[in-house]
mmCIF file of C-alpha atoms in Angstrom:
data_model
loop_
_atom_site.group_PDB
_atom_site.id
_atom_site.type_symbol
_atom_site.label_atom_id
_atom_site.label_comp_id
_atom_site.label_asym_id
_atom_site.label_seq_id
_atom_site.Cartn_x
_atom_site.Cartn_y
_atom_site.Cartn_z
ATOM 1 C CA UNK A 1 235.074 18.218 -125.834
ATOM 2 C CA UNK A 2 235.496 16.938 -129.659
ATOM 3 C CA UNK A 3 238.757 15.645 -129.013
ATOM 4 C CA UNK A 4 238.209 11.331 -129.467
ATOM 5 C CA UNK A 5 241.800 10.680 -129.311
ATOM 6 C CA UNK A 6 241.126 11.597 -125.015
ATOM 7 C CA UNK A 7 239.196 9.747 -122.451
ATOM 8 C CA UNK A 8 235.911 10.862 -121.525
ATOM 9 C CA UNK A 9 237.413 12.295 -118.260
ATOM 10 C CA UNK A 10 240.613 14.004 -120.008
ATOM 11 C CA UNK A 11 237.983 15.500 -121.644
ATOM 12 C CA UNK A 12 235.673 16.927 -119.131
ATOM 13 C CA UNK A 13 239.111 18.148 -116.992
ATOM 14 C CA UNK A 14 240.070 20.184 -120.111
ATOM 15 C CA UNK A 15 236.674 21.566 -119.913
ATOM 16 C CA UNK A 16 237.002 22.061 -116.533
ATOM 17 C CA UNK A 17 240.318 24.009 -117.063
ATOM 18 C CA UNK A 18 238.695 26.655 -118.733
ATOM 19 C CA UNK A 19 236.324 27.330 -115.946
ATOM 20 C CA UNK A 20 237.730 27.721 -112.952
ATOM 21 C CA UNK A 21 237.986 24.271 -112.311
ATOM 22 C CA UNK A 22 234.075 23.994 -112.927
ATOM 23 C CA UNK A 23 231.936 21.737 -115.638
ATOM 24 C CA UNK A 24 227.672 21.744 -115.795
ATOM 25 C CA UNK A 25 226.064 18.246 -116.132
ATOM 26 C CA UNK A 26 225.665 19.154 -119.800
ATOM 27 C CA UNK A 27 229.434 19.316 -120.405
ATOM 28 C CA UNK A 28 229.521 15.717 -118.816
ATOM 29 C CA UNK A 29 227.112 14.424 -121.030
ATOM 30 C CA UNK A 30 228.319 15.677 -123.776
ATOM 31 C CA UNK A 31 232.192 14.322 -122.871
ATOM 32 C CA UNK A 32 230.295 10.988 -122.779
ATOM 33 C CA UNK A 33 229.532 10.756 -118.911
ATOM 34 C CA UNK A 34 226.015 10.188 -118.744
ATOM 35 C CA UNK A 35 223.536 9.737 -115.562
ATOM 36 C CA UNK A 36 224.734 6.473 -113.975
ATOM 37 C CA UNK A 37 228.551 7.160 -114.615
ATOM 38 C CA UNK A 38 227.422 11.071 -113.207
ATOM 39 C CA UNK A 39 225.494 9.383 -110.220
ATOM 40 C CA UNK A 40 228.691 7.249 -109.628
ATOM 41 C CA UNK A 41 231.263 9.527 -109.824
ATOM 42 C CA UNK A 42 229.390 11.684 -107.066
ATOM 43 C CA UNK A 43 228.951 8.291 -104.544
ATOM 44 C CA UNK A 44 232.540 7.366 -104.481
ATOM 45 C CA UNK A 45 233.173 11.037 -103.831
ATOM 46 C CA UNK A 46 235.440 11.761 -106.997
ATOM 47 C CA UNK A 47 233.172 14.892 -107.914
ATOM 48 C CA UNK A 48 231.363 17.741 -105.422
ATOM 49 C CA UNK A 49 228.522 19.136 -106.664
ATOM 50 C CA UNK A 50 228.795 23.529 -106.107
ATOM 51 C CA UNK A 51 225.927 24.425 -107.667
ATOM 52 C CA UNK A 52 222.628 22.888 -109.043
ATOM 53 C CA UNK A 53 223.938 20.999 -112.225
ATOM 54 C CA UNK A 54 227.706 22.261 -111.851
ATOM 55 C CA UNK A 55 230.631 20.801 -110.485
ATOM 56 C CA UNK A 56 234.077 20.390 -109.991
ATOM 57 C CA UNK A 57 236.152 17.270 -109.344
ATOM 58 C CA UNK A 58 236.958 16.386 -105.734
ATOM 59 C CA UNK A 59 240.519 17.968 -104.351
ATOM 60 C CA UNK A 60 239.867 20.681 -106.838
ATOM 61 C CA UNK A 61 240.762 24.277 -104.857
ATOM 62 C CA UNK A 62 237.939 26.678 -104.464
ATOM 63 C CA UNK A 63 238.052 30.270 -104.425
ATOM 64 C CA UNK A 64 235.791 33.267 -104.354
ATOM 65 C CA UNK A 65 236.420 33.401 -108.301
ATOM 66 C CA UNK A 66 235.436 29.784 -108.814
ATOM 67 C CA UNK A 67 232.149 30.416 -106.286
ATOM 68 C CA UNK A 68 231.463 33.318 -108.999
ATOM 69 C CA UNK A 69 232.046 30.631 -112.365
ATOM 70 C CA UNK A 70 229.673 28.550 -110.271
ATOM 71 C CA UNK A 71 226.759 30.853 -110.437
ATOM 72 C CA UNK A 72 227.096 32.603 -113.929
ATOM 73 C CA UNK A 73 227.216 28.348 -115.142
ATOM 74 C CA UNK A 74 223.711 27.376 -113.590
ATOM 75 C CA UNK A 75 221.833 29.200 -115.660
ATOM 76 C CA UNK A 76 222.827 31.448 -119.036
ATOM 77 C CA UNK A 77 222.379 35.229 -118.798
ATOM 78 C CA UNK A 78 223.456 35.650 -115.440
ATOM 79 C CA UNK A 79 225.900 38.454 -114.817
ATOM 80 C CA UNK A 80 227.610 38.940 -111.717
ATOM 81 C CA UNK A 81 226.549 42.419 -110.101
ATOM 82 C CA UNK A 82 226.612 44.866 -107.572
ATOM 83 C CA UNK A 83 229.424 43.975 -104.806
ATOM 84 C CA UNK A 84 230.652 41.354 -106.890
ATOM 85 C CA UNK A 85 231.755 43.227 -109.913
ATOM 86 C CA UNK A 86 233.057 45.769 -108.116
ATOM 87 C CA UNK A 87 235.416 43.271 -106.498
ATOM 88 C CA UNK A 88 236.054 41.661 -109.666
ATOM 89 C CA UNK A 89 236.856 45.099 -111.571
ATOM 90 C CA UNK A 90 239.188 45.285 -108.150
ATOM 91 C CA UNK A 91 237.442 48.780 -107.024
ATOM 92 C CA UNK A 92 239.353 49.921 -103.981
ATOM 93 C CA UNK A 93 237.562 49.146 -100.766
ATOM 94 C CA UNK A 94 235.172 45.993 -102.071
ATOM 95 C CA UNK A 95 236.729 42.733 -100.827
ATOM 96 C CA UNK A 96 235.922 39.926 -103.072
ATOM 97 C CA UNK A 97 233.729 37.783 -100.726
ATOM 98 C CA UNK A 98 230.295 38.397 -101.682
ATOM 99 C CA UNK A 99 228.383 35.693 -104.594
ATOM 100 C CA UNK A 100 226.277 38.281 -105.965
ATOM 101 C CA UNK A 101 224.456 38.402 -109.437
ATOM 102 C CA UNK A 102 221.735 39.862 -111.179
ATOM 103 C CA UNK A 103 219.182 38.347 -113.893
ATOM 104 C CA UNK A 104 216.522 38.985 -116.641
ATOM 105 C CA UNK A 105 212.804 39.101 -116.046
ATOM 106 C CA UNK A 106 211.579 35.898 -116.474
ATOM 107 C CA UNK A 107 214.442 33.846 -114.852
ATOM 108 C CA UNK A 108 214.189 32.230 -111.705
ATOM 109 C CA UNK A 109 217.660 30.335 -110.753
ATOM 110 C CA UNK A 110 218.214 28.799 -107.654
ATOM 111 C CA UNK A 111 221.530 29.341 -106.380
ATOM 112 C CA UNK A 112 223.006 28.257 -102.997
ATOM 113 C CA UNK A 113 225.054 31.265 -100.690
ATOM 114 C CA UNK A 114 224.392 33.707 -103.172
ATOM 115 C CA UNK A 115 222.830 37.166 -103.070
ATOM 116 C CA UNK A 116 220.297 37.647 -106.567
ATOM 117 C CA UNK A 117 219.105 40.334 -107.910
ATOM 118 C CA UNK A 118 216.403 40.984 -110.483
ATOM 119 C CA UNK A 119 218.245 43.247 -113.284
ATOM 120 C CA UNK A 120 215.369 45.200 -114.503
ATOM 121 C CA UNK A 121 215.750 48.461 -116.573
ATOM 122 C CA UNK A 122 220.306 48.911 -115.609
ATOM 123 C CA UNK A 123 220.067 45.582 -118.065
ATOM 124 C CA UNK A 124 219.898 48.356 -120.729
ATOM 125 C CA UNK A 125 223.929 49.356 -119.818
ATOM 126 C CA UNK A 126 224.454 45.904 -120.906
ATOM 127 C CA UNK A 127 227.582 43.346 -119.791
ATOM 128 C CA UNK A 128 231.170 43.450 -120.365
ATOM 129 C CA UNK A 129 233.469 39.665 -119.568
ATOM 130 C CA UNK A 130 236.449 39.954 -116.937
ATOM 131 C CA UNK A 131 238.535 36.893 -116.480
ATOM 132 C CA UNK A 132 236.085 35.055 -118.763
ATOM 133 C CA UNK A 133 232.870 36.035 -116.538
ATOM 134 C CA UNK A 134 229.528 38.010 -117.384
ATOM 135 C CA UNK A 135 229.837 41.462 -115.183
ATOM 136 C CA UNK A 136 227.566 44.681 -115.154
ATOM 137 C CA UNK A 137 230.358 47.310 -117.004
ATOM 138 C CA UNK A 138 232.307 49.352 -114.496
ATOM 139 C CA UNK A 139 229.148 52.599 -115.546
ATOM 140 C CA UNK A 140 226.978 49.927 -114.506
ATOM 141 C CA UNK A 141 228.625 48.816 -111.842
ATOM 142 C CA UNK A 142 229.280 51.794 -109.460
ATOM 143 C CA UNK A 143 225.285 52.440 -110.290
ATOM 144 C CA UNK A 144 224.351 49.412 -108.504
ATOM 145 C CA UNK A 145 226.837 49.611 -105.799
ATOM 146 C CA UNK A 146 225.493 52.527 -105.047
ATOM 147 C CA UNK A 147 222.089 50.799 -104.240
ATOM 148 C CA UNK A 148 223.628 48.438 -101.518
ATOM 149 C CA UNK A 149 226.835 50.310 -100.016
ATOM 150 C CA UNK A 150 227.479 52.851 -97.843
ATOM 151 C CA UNK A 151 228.087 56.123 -99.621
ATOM 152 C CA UNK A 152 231.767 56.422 -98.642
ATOM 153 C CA UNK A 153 232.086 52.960 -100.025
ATOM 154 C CA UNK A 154 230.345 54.242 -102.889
ATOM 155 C CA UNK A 155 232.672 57.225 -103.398
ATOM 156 C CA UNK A 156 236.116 55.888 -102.749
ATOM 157 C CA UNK A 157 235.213 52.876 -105.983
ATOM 158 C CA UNK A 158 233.952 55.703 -107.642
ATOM 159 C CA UNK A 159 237.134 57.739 -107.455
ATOM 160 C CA UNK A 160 239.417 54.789 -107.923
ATOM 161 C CA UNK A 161 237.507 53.635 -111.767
ATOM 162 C CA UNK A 162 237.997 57.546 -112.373
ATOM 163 C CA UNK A 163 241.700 57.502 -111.092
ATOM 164 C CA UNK A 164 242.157 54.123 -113.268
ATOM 165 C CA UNK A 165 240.678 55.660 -116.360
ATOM 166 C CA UNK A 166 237.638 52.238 -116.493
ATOM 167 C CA UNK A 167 235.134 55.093 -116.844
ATOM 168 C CA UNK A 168 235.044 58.779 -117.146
ATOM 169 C CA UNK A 169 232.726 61.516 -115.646
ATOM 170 C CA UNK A 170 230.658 61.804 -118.823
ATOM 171 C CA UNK A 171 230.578 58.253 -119.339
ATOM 172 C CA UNK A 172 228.677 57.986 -116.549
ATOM 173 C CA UNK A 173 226.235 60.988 -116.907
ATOM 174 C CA UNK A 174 225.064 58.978 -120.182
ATOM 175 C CA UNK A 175 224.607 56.377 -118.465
ATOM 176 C CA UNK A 176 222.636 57.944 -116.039
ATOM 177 C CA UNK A 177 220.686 59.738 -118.452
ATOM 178 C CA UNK A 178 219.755 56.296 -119.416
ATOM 179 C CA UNK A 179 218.144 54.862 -115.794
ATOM 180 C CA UNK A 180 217.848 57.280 -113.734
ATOM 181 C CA UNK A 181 213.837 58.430 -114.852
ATOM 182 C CA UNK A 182 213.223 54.520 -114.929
ATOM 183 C CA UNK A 183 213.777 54.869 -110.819
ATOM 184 C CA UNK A 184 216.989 52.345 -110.992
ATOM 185 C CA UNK A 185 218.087 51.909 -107.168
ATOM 186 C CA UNK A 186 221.687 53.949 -106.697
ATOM 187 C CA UNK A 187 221.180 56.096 -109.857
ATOM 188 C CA UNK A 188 220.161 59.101 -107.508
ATOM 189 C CA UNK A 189 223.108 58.207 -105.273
ATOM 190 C CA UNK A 190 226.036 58.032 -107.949
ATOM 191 C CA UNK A 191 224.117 61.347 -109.501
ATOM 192 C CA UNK A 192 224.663 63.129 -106.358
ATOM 193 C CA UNK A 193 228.068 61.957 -106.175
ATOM 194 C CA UNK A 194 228.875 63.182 -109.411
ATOM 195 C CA UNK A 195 227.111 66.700 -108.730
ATOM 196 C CA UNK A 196 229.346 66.902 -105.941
ATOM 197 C CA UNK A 197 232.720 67.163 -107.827
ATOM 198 C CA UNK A 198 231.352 69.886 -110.056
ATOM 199 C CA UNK A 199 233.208 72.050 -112.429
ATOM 200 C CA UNK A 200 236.969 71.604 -111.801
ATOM 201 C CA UNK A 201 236.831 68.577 -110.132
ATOM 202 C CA UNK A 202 239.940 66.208 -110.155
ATOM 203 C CA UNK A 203 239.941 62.777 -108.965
ATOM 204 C CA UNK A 204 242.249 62.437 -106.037
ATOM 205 C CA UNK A 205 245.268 60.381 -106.976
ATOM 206 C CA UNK A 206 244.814 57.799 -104.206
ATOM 207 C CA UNK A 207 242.413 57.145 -101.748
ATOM 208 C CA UNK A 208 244.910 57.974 -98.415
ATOM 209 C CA UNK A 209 244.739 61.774 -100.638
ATOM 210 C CA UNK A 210 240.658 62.002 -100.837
ATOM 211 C CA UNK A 211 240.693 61.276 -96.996
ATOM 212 C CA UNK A 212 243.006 63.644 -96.448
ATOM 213 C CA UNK A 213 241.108 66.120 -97.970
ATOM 214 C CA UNK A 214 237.718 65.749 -96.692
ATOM 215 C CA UNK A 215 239.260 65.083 -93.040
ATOM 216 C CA UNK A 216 240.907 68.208 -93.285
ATOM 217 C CA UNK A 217 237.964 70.298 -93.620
ATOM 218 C CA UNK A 218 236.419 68.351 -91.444
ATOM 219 C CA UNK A 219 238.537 69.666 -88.590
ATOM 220 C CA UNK A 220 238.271 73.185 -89.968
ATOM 221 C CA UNK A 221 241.852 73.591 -91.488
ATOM 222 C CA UNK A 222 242.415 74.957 -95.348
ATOM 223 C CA UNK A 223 241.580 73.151 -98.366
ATOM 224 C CA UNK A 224 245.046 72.118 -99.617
ATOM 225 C CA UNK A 225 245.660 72.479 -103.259
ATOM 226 C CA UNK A 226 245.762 69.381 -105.434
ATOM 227 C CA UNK A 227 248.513 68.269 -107.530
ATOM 228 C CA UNK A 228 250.545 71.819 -107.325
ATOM 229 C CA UNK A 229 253.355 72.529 -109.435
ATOM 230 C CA UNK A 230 256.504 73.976 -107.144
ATOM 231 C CA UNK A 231 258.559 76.577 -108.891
ATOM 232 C CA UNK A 232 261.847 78.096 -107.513
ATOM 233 C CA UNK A 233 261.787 82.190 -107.123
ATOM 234 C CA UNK A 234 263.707 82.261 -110.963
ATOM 235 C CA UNK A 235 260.578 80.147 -112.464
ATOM 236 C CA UNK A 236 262.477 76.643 -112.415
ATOM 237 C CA UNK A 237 259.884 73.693 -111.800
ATOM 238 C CA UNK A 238 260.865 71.679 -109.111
ATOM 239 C CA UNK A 239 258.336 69.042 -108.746
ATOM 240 C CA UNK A 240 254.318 68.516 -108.079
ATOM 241 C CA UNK A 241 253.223 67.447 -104.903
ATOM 242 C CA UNK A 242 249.742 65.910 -104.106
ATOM 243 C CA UNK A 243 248.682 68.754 -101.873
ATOM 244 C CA UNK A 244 250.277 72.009 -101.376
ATOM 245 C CA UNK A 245 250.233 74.874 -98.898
ATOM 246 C CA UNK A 246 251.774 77.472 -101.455
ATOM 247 C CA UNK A 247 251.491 80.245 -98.870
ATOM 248 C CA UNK A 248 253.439 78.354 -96.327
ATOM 249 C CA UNK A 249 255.599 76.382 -98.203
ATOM 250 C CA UNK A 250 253.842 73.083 -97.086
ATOM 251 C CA UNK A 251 253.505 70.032 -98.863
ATOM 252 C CA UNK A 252 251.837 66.779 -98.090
ATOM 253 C CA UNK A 253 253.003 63.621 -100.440
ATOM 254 C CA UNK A 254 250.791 60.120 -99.868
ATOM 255 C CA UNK A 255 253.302 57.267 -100.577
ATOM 256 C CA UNK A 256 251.251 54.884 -101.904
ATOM 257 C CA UNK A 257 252.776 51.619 -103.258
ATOM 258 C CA UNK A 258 250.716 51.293 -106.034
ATOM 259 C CA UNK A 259 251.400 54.276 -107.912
ATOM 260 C CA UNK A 260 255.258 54.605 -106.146
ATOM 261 C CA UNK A 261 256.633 50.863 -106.781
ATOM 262 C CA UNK A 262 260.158 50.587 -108.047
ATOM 263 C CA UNK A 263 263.779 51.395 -107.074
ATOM 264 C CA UNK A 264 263.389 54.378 -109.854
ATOM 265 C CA UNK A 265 259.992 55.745 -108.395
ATOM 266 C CA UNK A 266 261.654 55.895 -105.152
ATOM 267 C CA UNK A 267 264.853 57.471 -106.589
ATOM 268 C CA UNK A 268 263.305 60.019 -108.278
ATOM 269 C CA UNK A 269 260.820 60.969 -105.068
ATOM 270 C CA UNK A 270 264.196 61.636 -102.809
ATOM 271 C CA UNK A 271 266.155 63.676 -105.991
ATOM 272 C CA UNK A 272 262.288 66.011 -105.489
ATOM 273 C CA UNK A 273 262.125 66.100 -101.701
ATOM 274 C CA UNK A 274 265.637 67.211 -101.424
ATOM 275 C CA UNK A 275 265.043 70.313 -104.300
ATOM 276 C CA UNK A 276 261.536 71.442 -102.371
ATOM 277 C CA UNK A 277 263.366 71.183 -99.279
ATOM 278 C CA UNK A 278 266.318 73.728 -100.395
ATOM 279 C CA UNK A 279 263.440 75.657 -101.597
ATOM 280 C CA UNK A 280 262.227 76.289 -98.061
ATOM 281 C CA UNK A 281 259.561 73.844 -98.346
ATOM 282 C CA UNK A 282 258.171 71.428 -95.451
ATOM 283 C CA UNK A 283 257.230 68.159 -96.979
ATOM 284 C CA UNK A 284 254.996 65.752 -94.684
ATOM 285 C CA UNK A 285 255.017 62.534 -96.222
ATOM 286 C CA UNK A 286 252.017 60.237 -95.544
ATOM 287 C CA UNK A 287 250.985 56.549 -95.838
ATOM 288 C CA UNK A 288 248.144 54.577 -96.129
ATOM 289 C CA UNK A 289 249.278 52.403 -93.267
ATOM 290 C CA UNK A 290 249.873 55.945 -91.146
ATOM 291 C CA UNK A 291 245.986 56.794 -92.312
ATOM 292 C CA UNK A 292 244.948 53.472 -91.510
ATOM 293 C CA UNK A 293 246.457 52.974 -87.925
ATOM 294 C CA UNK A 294 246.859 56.430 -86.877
ATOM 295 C CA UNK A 295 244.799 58.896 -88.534
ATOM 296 C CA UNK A 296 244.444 61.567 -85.487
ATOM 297 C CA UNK A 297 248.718 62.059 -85.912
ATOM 298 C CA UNK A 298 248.634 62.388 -89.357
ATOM 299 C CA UNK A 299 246.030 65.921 -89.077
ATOM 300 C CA UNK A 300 248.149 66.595 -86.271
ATOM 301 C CA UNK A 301 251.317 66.703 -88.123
ATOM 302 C CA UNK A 302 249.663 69.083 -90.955
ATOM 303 C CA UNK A 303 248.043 71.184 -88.115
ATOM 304 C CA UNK A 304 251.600 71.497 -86.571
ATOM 305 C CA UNK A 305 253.145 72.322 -89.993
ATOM 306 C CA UNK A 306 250.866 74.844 -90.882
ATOM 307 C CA UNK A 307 250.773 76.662 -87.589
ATOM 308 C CA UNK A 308 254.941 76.568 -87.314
ATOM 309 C CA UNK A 309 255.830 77.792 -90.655
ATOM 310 C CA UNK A 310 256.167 81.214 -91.820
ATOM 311 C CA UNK A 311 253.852 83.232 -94.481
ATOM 312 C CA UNK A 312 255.427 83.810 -97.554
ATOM 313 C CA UNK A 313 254.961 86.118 -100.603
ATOM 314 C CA UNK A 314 253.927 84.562 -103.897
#
């Protein structure tokens, strides 16, 4: 904005750049666009108005990320919440759709297509800034997502920030410690969920392997083990799978792009499959789309598997 050498306008559009394409009446003024040019500007159609005293100039592309910069700039101290930040700290299974925020006691903004929340005591976990926004911290985060989602929705963010290292177990159990006696919705939920790993525990290393797991025992077969190392008869490591049959020779292996994305990834997958499989192992490789589309073959493949192949000693 203190940049004279630029027109009023050049200055309010590098303003604008900054924030998603967005600028508060304020920021006009202070470019030097006062009320009439303001009132103008909005007549002849050159600006929209997005939110109560912010804008964006006409033509400009929205987005869910610019509806978001639209709310935090109506009123300071707003942080963007619940669904929201789970989508913006891209939590696996939140879409980014929802406008959703939380405030301090004492504020009342008014915001258009939005979904507002009063903060109250999970203020205390405080705010963290992603892509130049005010969000709840990941801790806080899966806490209040856990207050307005469905529990599996819940649990597969929860394992993802674990998987993606944006929060650990005990990170979380402080933070806990912190709300849960001041009766914070979703703090009993996301204790629970916690509880429920126990001792042990080991976040699954994708989502496709976490339903595979639970869906598993929910048709009565085994519990697989998790990340198994395979050794040849002479001690030799040949590889870790994602879940393992030991006493069958069984292995199930989730490609999943995410964590198996280059030529080298894939190389090195084959080189594996091909020493398990001179091992005598049977190696069931799964995808999310399989999970996704067809989810009754996949458990029928590893009931198949496991009925067909022979016991062996260990």
């Amino acid at each position: 904005m203190n940049r004279p050498e630029l027109s009023p306008d050049r200055r309010l559009a590098a303003v604008a750049e900054l924030q998603h394409g967005l600028f508060t009446r304020e920021q006009a003024e202070e470019c030097g666009l006062g009320r009439s040019t303001r009132s103008r500007r909005l007549g002849e159609g050159r600006w929209e108005r997005v939110q109560p005293g912010v804008f964006r100039f006409a033509g400009a592309p929205s987005s869910w990320m610019q509806q978001l910069a639209a709310a935090c700039l109506t009123c300071d101290g707003l942080v963007i919440s619940h669904r929201a930040a789970a989508a913006l700290w891209e939590l696996n299974g939140v879409a980014g759709e929802l406008v959703e925020v939380s405030h301090a006691a004492g504020m009342r903004p008014r915001l258009a297509g939005a979904v507002v929340h009063r903060a109250g005591a999970i203020a205390s976990l405080g705010k963290a800034s992603r892509h130049g926004l005010p969000v709840s911290p990941v801790p806080r985060t899966l806490i209040e997502l856990a207050g307005v989602a469905q529990a599996d929705v819940v649990e597969r963010a929860l394992d993802d920030a674990l998987r993606r290292r944006l929060v650990t177990m005990e990170h979380l159990y402080r933070s806990l410690d912190r709300v849960l006696s001041l009766k914070v919705h979703g703090a009993p939920v996301m204790r629970a969920l916690l509880e429920r790993r126990g001792d042990g525990w080991s976040v699954p290393g994708s989502f496709t392997e976490a339903w595979i797991i639970k869906t598993l025992l929910r048709h009565g077969l085994p519990a697989a083990r998790r990340q198994y190392e395979v050794r040849s008869d002479d001690g030799k490591f040949l590889g870790r799978v994602d879940l393992a049959y030991p006493e069958v020779r069984v292995a199930v292996e989730i490609d999943t792009y995410r964590y198996h994305s280059s030529r080298s990834d894939w190389s090195h997958d084959q080189t594996r499959s091909n020493q398990l499989a001179g091992a005598g192992w049977t190696i069931l490789r799964v995808t999310p789309e399989t999970v996704r589309e067809n989810p009754t073959a996949v458990i029928d493949d590893i009931h198949r598997a496991l009925q067909s192949a022979p016991a062996v000693g260990l």
